[in-house]
Structure formats: structure tokens, C-alpha cells
Amino acid sequence: QVQVVESGGGLVREGESLRLSCTVSGLPFGSYPMGWFRQAPGKEREGVSCINWSGYNTYYADSVKGRFTIARDNAKKTFYLQMNNLKAEDTAMYYCATGDQLRRPSLVHSDYNYWGQGTQVTVSS
């Protein structure tokens, strides 16, 4: 059984930082791309960042470029989203995801078939 678990969310002020972590079990961790998504109340789920299996190829939504950094540690079976200079509009539930049918990283949520339960990030202005 595949399990995806996020952690690291919280309440911060604008300009501060958070690091989200995500662990995956039940899949060979180093084999598949992974992605971070977020969903604010009343909005569609959007792709934030994604990374290929090796960690060398990363992609970001325009709204987070230069502020967020995605990384993975295959030895620890964990991947991360470092979020700096947070803004109020970053407030959302953040989800990590992976897919065993996915060959390339994607910011399209329907491309992923394994999801975590989400971790809340709230940025106060």
C-alpha cells in the first residue's frame, strides 16, 4: 500500500519561511517524479513545483519562482519544498503527490495517482 505523508505546515507572517517535507512508502522512492500542489478555499488545485526522479530537473509555477525550492533526498525517501518570502496569497492546503505511471515531472494534478492528506500553510499579512 502506497502512503504519502506531508508535514511542516504552519502559521507564519509574510516574509517568513517554511519547509514542507513529504515521505513516501510502498513505492521505490527514487523511481518516479514528484510534485507539490496547493489548494486554497474556493479555488482549483494548482501545481506549485515538481521534480524528476534524480532531482536534477525541477519546475515551478510562475507565482513561486525565485521563492520556493524543491528538492529530494532519495536515501531518506523524502522530498522537500523550501518556501521563502511567503506571501498571504500562498495560504493554502499543500499536497505532495507521486505517480507510478508518470515518466516526467508534471504540474498537472490529474497526472498523479498517489496523494498525501495535505498540510496547511497560513501566511498572515
PDB file of C-alpha atoms in Angstrom:
ATOM      1  CA  GLN A   1       0.000   0.000   0.000  1.00  0.00           C
ATOM      2  CA  VAL A   2       1.371   3.369  -1.007  1.00  0.00           C
ATOM      3  CA  GLN A   3       1.391   6.050   1.655  1.00  0.00           C
ATOM      4  CA  VAL A   4       2.270   9.683   1.119  1.00  0.00           C
ATOM      5  CA  VAL A   5       2.636  11.887   4.191  1.00  0.00           C
ATOM      6  CA  GLU A   6       3.304  15.622   4.288  1.00  0.00           C
ATOM      7  CA  SER A   7       4.472  17.649   7.252  1.00  0.00           C
ATOM      8  CA  GLY A   8       5.838  21.070   8.068  1.00  0.00           C
ATOM      9  CA  GLY A   9       2.910  23.378   7.523  1.00  0.00           C
ATOM     10  CA  GLY A  10       2.018  26.118   9.950  1.00  0.00           C
ATOM     11  CA  LEU A  11       1.158  29.743  10.558  1.00  0.00           C
ATOM     12  CA  VAL A  12       3.765  32.328   9.631  1.00  0.00           C
ATOM     13  CA  ARG A  13       3.907  36.018   8.794  1.00  0.00           C
ATOM     14  CA  GLU A  14       4.562  37.445   5.380  1.00  0.00           C
ATOM     15  CA  GLY A  15       8.248  37.340   4.505  1.00  0.00           C
ATOM     16  CA  GLU A  16       8.953  34.328   6.684  1.00  0.00           C
ATOM     17  CA  SER A  17       9.869  30.803   5.603  1.00  0.00           C
ATOM     18  CA  LEU A  18       8.624  27.245   5.970  1.00  0.00           C
ATOM     19  CA  ARG A  19       9.944  23.901   4.793  1.00  0.00           C
ATOM     20  CA  LEU A  20       7.489  21.185   3.892  1.00  0.00           C
ATOM     21  CA  SER A  21       8.537  17.541   3.877  1.00  0.00           C
ATOM     22  CA  CYS A  22       6.970  14.541   2.231  1.00  0.00           C
ATOM     23  CA  THR A  23       7.714  10.872   2.741  1.00  0.00           C
ATOM     24  CA  VAL A  24       6.560   8.031   0.522  1.00  0.00           C
ATOM     25  CA  SER A  25       6.313   4.362   1.363  1.00  0.00           C
ATOM     26  CA  GLY A  26       5.160   1.427  -0.691  1.00  0.00           C
ATOM     27  CA  LEU A  27       6.871   2.613  -3.871  1.00  0.00           C
ATOM     28  CA  PRO A  28      10.515   2.609  -4.942  1.00  0.00           C
ATOM     29  CA  PHE A  29      11.032   6.237  -3.974  1.00  0.00           C
ATOM     30  CA  GLY A  30      13.805   7.085  -6.382  1.00  0.00           C
ATOM     31  CA  SER A  31      11.940   5.894  -9.458  1.00  0.00           C
ATOM     32  CA  TYR A  32       9.197   8.432 -10.032  1.00  0.00           C
ATOM     33  CA  PRO A  33       8.694  12.158 -10.373  1.00  0.00           C
ATOM     34  CA  MET A  34       7.044  14.006  -7.522  1.00  0.00           C
ATOM     35  CA  GLY A  35       5.102  17.193  -7.226  1.00  0.00           C
ATOM     36  CA  TRP A  36       3.794  19.736  -4.768  1.00  0.00           C
ATOM     37  CA  PHE A  37       0.329  21.172  -5.242  1.00  0.00           C
ATOM     38  CA  ARG A  38      -1.825  23.561  -3.287  1.00  0.00           C
ATOM     39  CA  GLN A  39      -5.458  24.393  -2.981  1.00  0.00           C
ATOM     40  CA  ALA A  40      -6.950  27.469  -1.394  1.00  0.00           C
ATOM     41  CA  PRO A  41     -10.612  27.587  -0.346  1.00  0.00           C
ATOM     42  CA  GLY A  42     -12.855  28.057  -3.359  1.00  0.00           C
ATOM     43  CA  LYS A  43     -10.013  27.628  -5.831  1.00  0.00           C
ATOM     44  CA  GLU A  44      -8.776  24.875  -8.098  1.00  0.00           C
ATOM     45  CA  ARG A  45      -5.849  22.725  -7.071  1.00  0.00           C
ATOM     46  CA  GLU A  46      -2.733  24.148  -8.702  1.00  0.00           C
ATOM     47  CA  GLY A  47       0.711  22.791  -9.352  1.00  0.00           C
ATOM     48  CA  VAL A  48       3.422  24.540  -7.380  1.00  0.00           C
ATOM     49  CA  SER A  49       6.572  22.616  -8.215  1.00  0.00           C
ATOM     50  CA  CYS A  50       7.716  19.227  -9.449  1.00  0.00           C
ATOM     51  CA  ILE A  51      10.941  17.270  -9.677  1.00  0.00           C
ATOM     52  CA  ASN A  52      12.174  14.333 -11.676  1.00  0.00           C
ATOM     53  CA  TRP A  53      13.387  11.056 -10.201  1.00  0.00           C
ATOM     54  CA  SER A  54      17.021  12.121  -9.925  1.00  0.00           C
ATOM     55  CA  GLY A  55      16.363  15.589  -8.583  1.00  0.00           C
ATOM     56  CA  TYR A  56      18.243  17.315 -11.372  1.00  0.00           C
ATOM     57  CA  ASN A  57      15.201  18.641 -13.216  1.00  0.00           C
ATOM     58  CA  THR A  58      12.850  20.942 -11.365  1.00  0.00           C
ATOM     59  CA  TYR A  59       9.911  23.072 -12.431  1.00  0.00           C
ATOM     60  CA  TYR A  60       7.982  25.844 -10.744  1.00  0.00           C
ATOM     61  CA  ALA A  61       4.777  27.760 -11.170  1.00  0.00           C
ATOM     62  CA  ASP A  62       5.451  31.366 -12.112  1.00  0.00           C
ATOM     63  CA  SER A  63       3.884  32.527  -8.864  1.00  0.00           C
ATOM     64  CA  VAL A  64       6.576  30.849  -6.742  1.00  0.00           C
ATOM     65  CA  LYS A  65       9.693  31.088  -8.933  1.00  0.00           C
ATOM     66  CA  GLY A  66      12.600  32.559  -7.046  1.00  0.00           C
ATOM     67  CA  ARG A  67      10.926  31.960  -3.667  1.00  0.00           C
ATOM     68  CA  PHE A  68      10.314  28.206  -3.475  1.00  0.00           C
ATOM     69  CA  THR A  69      12.830  25.409  -3.934  1.00  0.00           C
ATOM     70  CA  ILE A  70      12.006  21.751  -4.406  1.00  0.00           C
ATOM     71  CA  ALA A  71      14.485  19.018  -3.564  1.00  0.00           C
ATOM     72  CA  ARG A  72      14.562  15.317  -2.880  1.00  0.00           C
ATOM     73  CA  ASP A  73      16.737  13.001  -0.832  1.00  0.00           C
ATOM     74  CA  ASN A  74      16.230   9.534  -2.239  1.00  0.00           C
ATOM     75  CA  ALA A  75      18.293   7.939   0.508  1.00  0.00           C
ATOM     76  CA  LYS A  76      15.866   9.345   3.097  1.00  0.00           C
ATOM     77  CA  LYS A  77      12.837   8.750   0.869  1.00  0.00           C
ATOM     78  CA  THR A  78      11.838  12.324   1.491  1.00  0.00           C
ATOM     79  CA  PHE A  79      11.274  15.328  -0.645  1.00  0.00           C
ATOM     80  CA  TYR A  80      11.016  18.915   0.375  1.00  0.00           C
ATOM     81  CA  LEU A  81       9.573  22.257  -0.531  1.00  0.00           C
ATOM     82  CA  GLN A  82      11.516  25.179   0.906  1.00  0.00           C
ATOM     83  CA  MET A  83       9.279  28.232   0.861  1.00  0.00           C
ATOM     84  CA  ASN A  84      10.910  31.610   1.418  1.00  0.00           C
ATOM     85  CA  ASN A  85       9.488  35.118   1.427  1.00  0.00           C
ATOM     86  CA  LEU A  86       5.998  33.772   1.914  1.00  0.00           C
ATOM     87  CA  LYS A  87       3.051  35.917   0.894  1.00  0.00           C
ATOM     88  CA  ALA A  88      -0.543  35.950   2.043  1.00  0.00           C
ATOM     89  CA  GLU A  89      -1.587  34.509  -1.330  1.00  0.00           C
ATOM     90  CA  ASP A  90       0.484  31.400  -0.605  1.00  0.00           C
ATOM     91  CA  THR A  91      -2.059  30.441   2.034  1.00  0.00           C
ATOM     92  CA  ALA A  92      -3.484  27.042   1.082  1.00  0.00           C
ATOM     93  CA  MET A  93      -3.517  23.360   1.832  1.00  0.00           C
ATOM     94  CA  TYR A  94      -0.348  21.899   0.359  1.00  0.00           C
ATOM     95  CA  TYR A  95      -0.231  18.376  -1.019  1.00  0.00           C
ATOM     96  CA  CYS A  96       2.566  16.211  -2.295  1.00  0.00           C
ATOM     97  CA  ALA A  97       1.977  13.603  -4.926  1.00  0.00           C
ATOM     98  CA  THR A  98       3.667  10.959  -6.988  1.00  0.00           C
ATOM     99  CA  GLY A  99       2.627   8.651  -9.777  1.00  0.00           C
ATOM    100  CA  ASP A 100       3.848   5.260 -10.855  1.00  0.00           C
ATOM    101  CA  GLN A 101       2.592   5.857 -14.404  1.00  0.00           C
ATOM    102  CA  LEU A 102       4.395   9.173 -14.658  1.00  0.00           C
ATOM    103  CA  ARG A 103       7.613   9.307 -16.639  1.00  0.00           C
ATOM    104  CA  ARG A 104       8.246  13.048 -16.499  1.00  0.00           C
ATOM    105  CA  PRO A 105       7.531  15.667 -13.840  1.00  0.00           C
ATOM    106  CA  SER A 106       4.262  17.461 -14.279  1.00  0.00           C
ATOM    107  CA  LEU A 107       2.341  20.346 -12.735  1.00  0.00           C
ATOM    108  CA  VAL A 108      -0.952  18.783 -13.797  1.00  0.00           C
ATOM    109  CA  HIS A 109      -2.650  17.215 -10.810  1.00  0.00           C
ATOM    110  CA  SER A 110      -4.513  14.572 -12.832  1.00  0.00           C
ATOM    111  CA  ASP A 111      -1.155  13.078 -13.858  1.00  0.00           C
ATOM    112  CA  TYR A 112      -0.556  11.870 -10.285  1.00  0.00           C
ATOM    113  CA  ASN A 113      -2.270   8.935  -8.660  1.00  0.00           C
ATOM    114  CA  TYR A 114      -0.863   8.934  -5.114  1.00  0.00           C
ATOM    115  CA  TRP A 115      -1.557  11.844  -2.798  1.00  0.00           C
ATOM    116  CA  GLY A 116      -0.923  12.830   0.779  1.00  0.00           C
ATOM    117  CA  GLN A 117      -3.546  14.179   3.137  1.00  0.00           C
ATOM    118  CA  GLY A 118      -2.219  17.728   2.945  1.00  0.00           C
ATOM    119  CA  THR A 119      -0.585  20.173   5.329  1.00  0.00           C
ATOM    120  CA  GLN A 120      -1.987  23.646   5.944  1.00  0.00           C
ATOM    121  CA  VAL A 121       0.123  26.717   5.286  1.00  0.00           C
ATOM    122  CA  THR A 122      -1.276  30.005   6.509  1.00  0.00           C
ATOM    123  CA  VAL A 123       0.525  33.280   5.900  1.00  0.00           C
ATOM    124  CA  SER A 124      -0.729  36.290   7.778  1.00  0.00           C
ATOM    125  CA  SER A 125      -0.389  39.767   6.320  1.00  0.00           C
TER     126      SER A 125
END
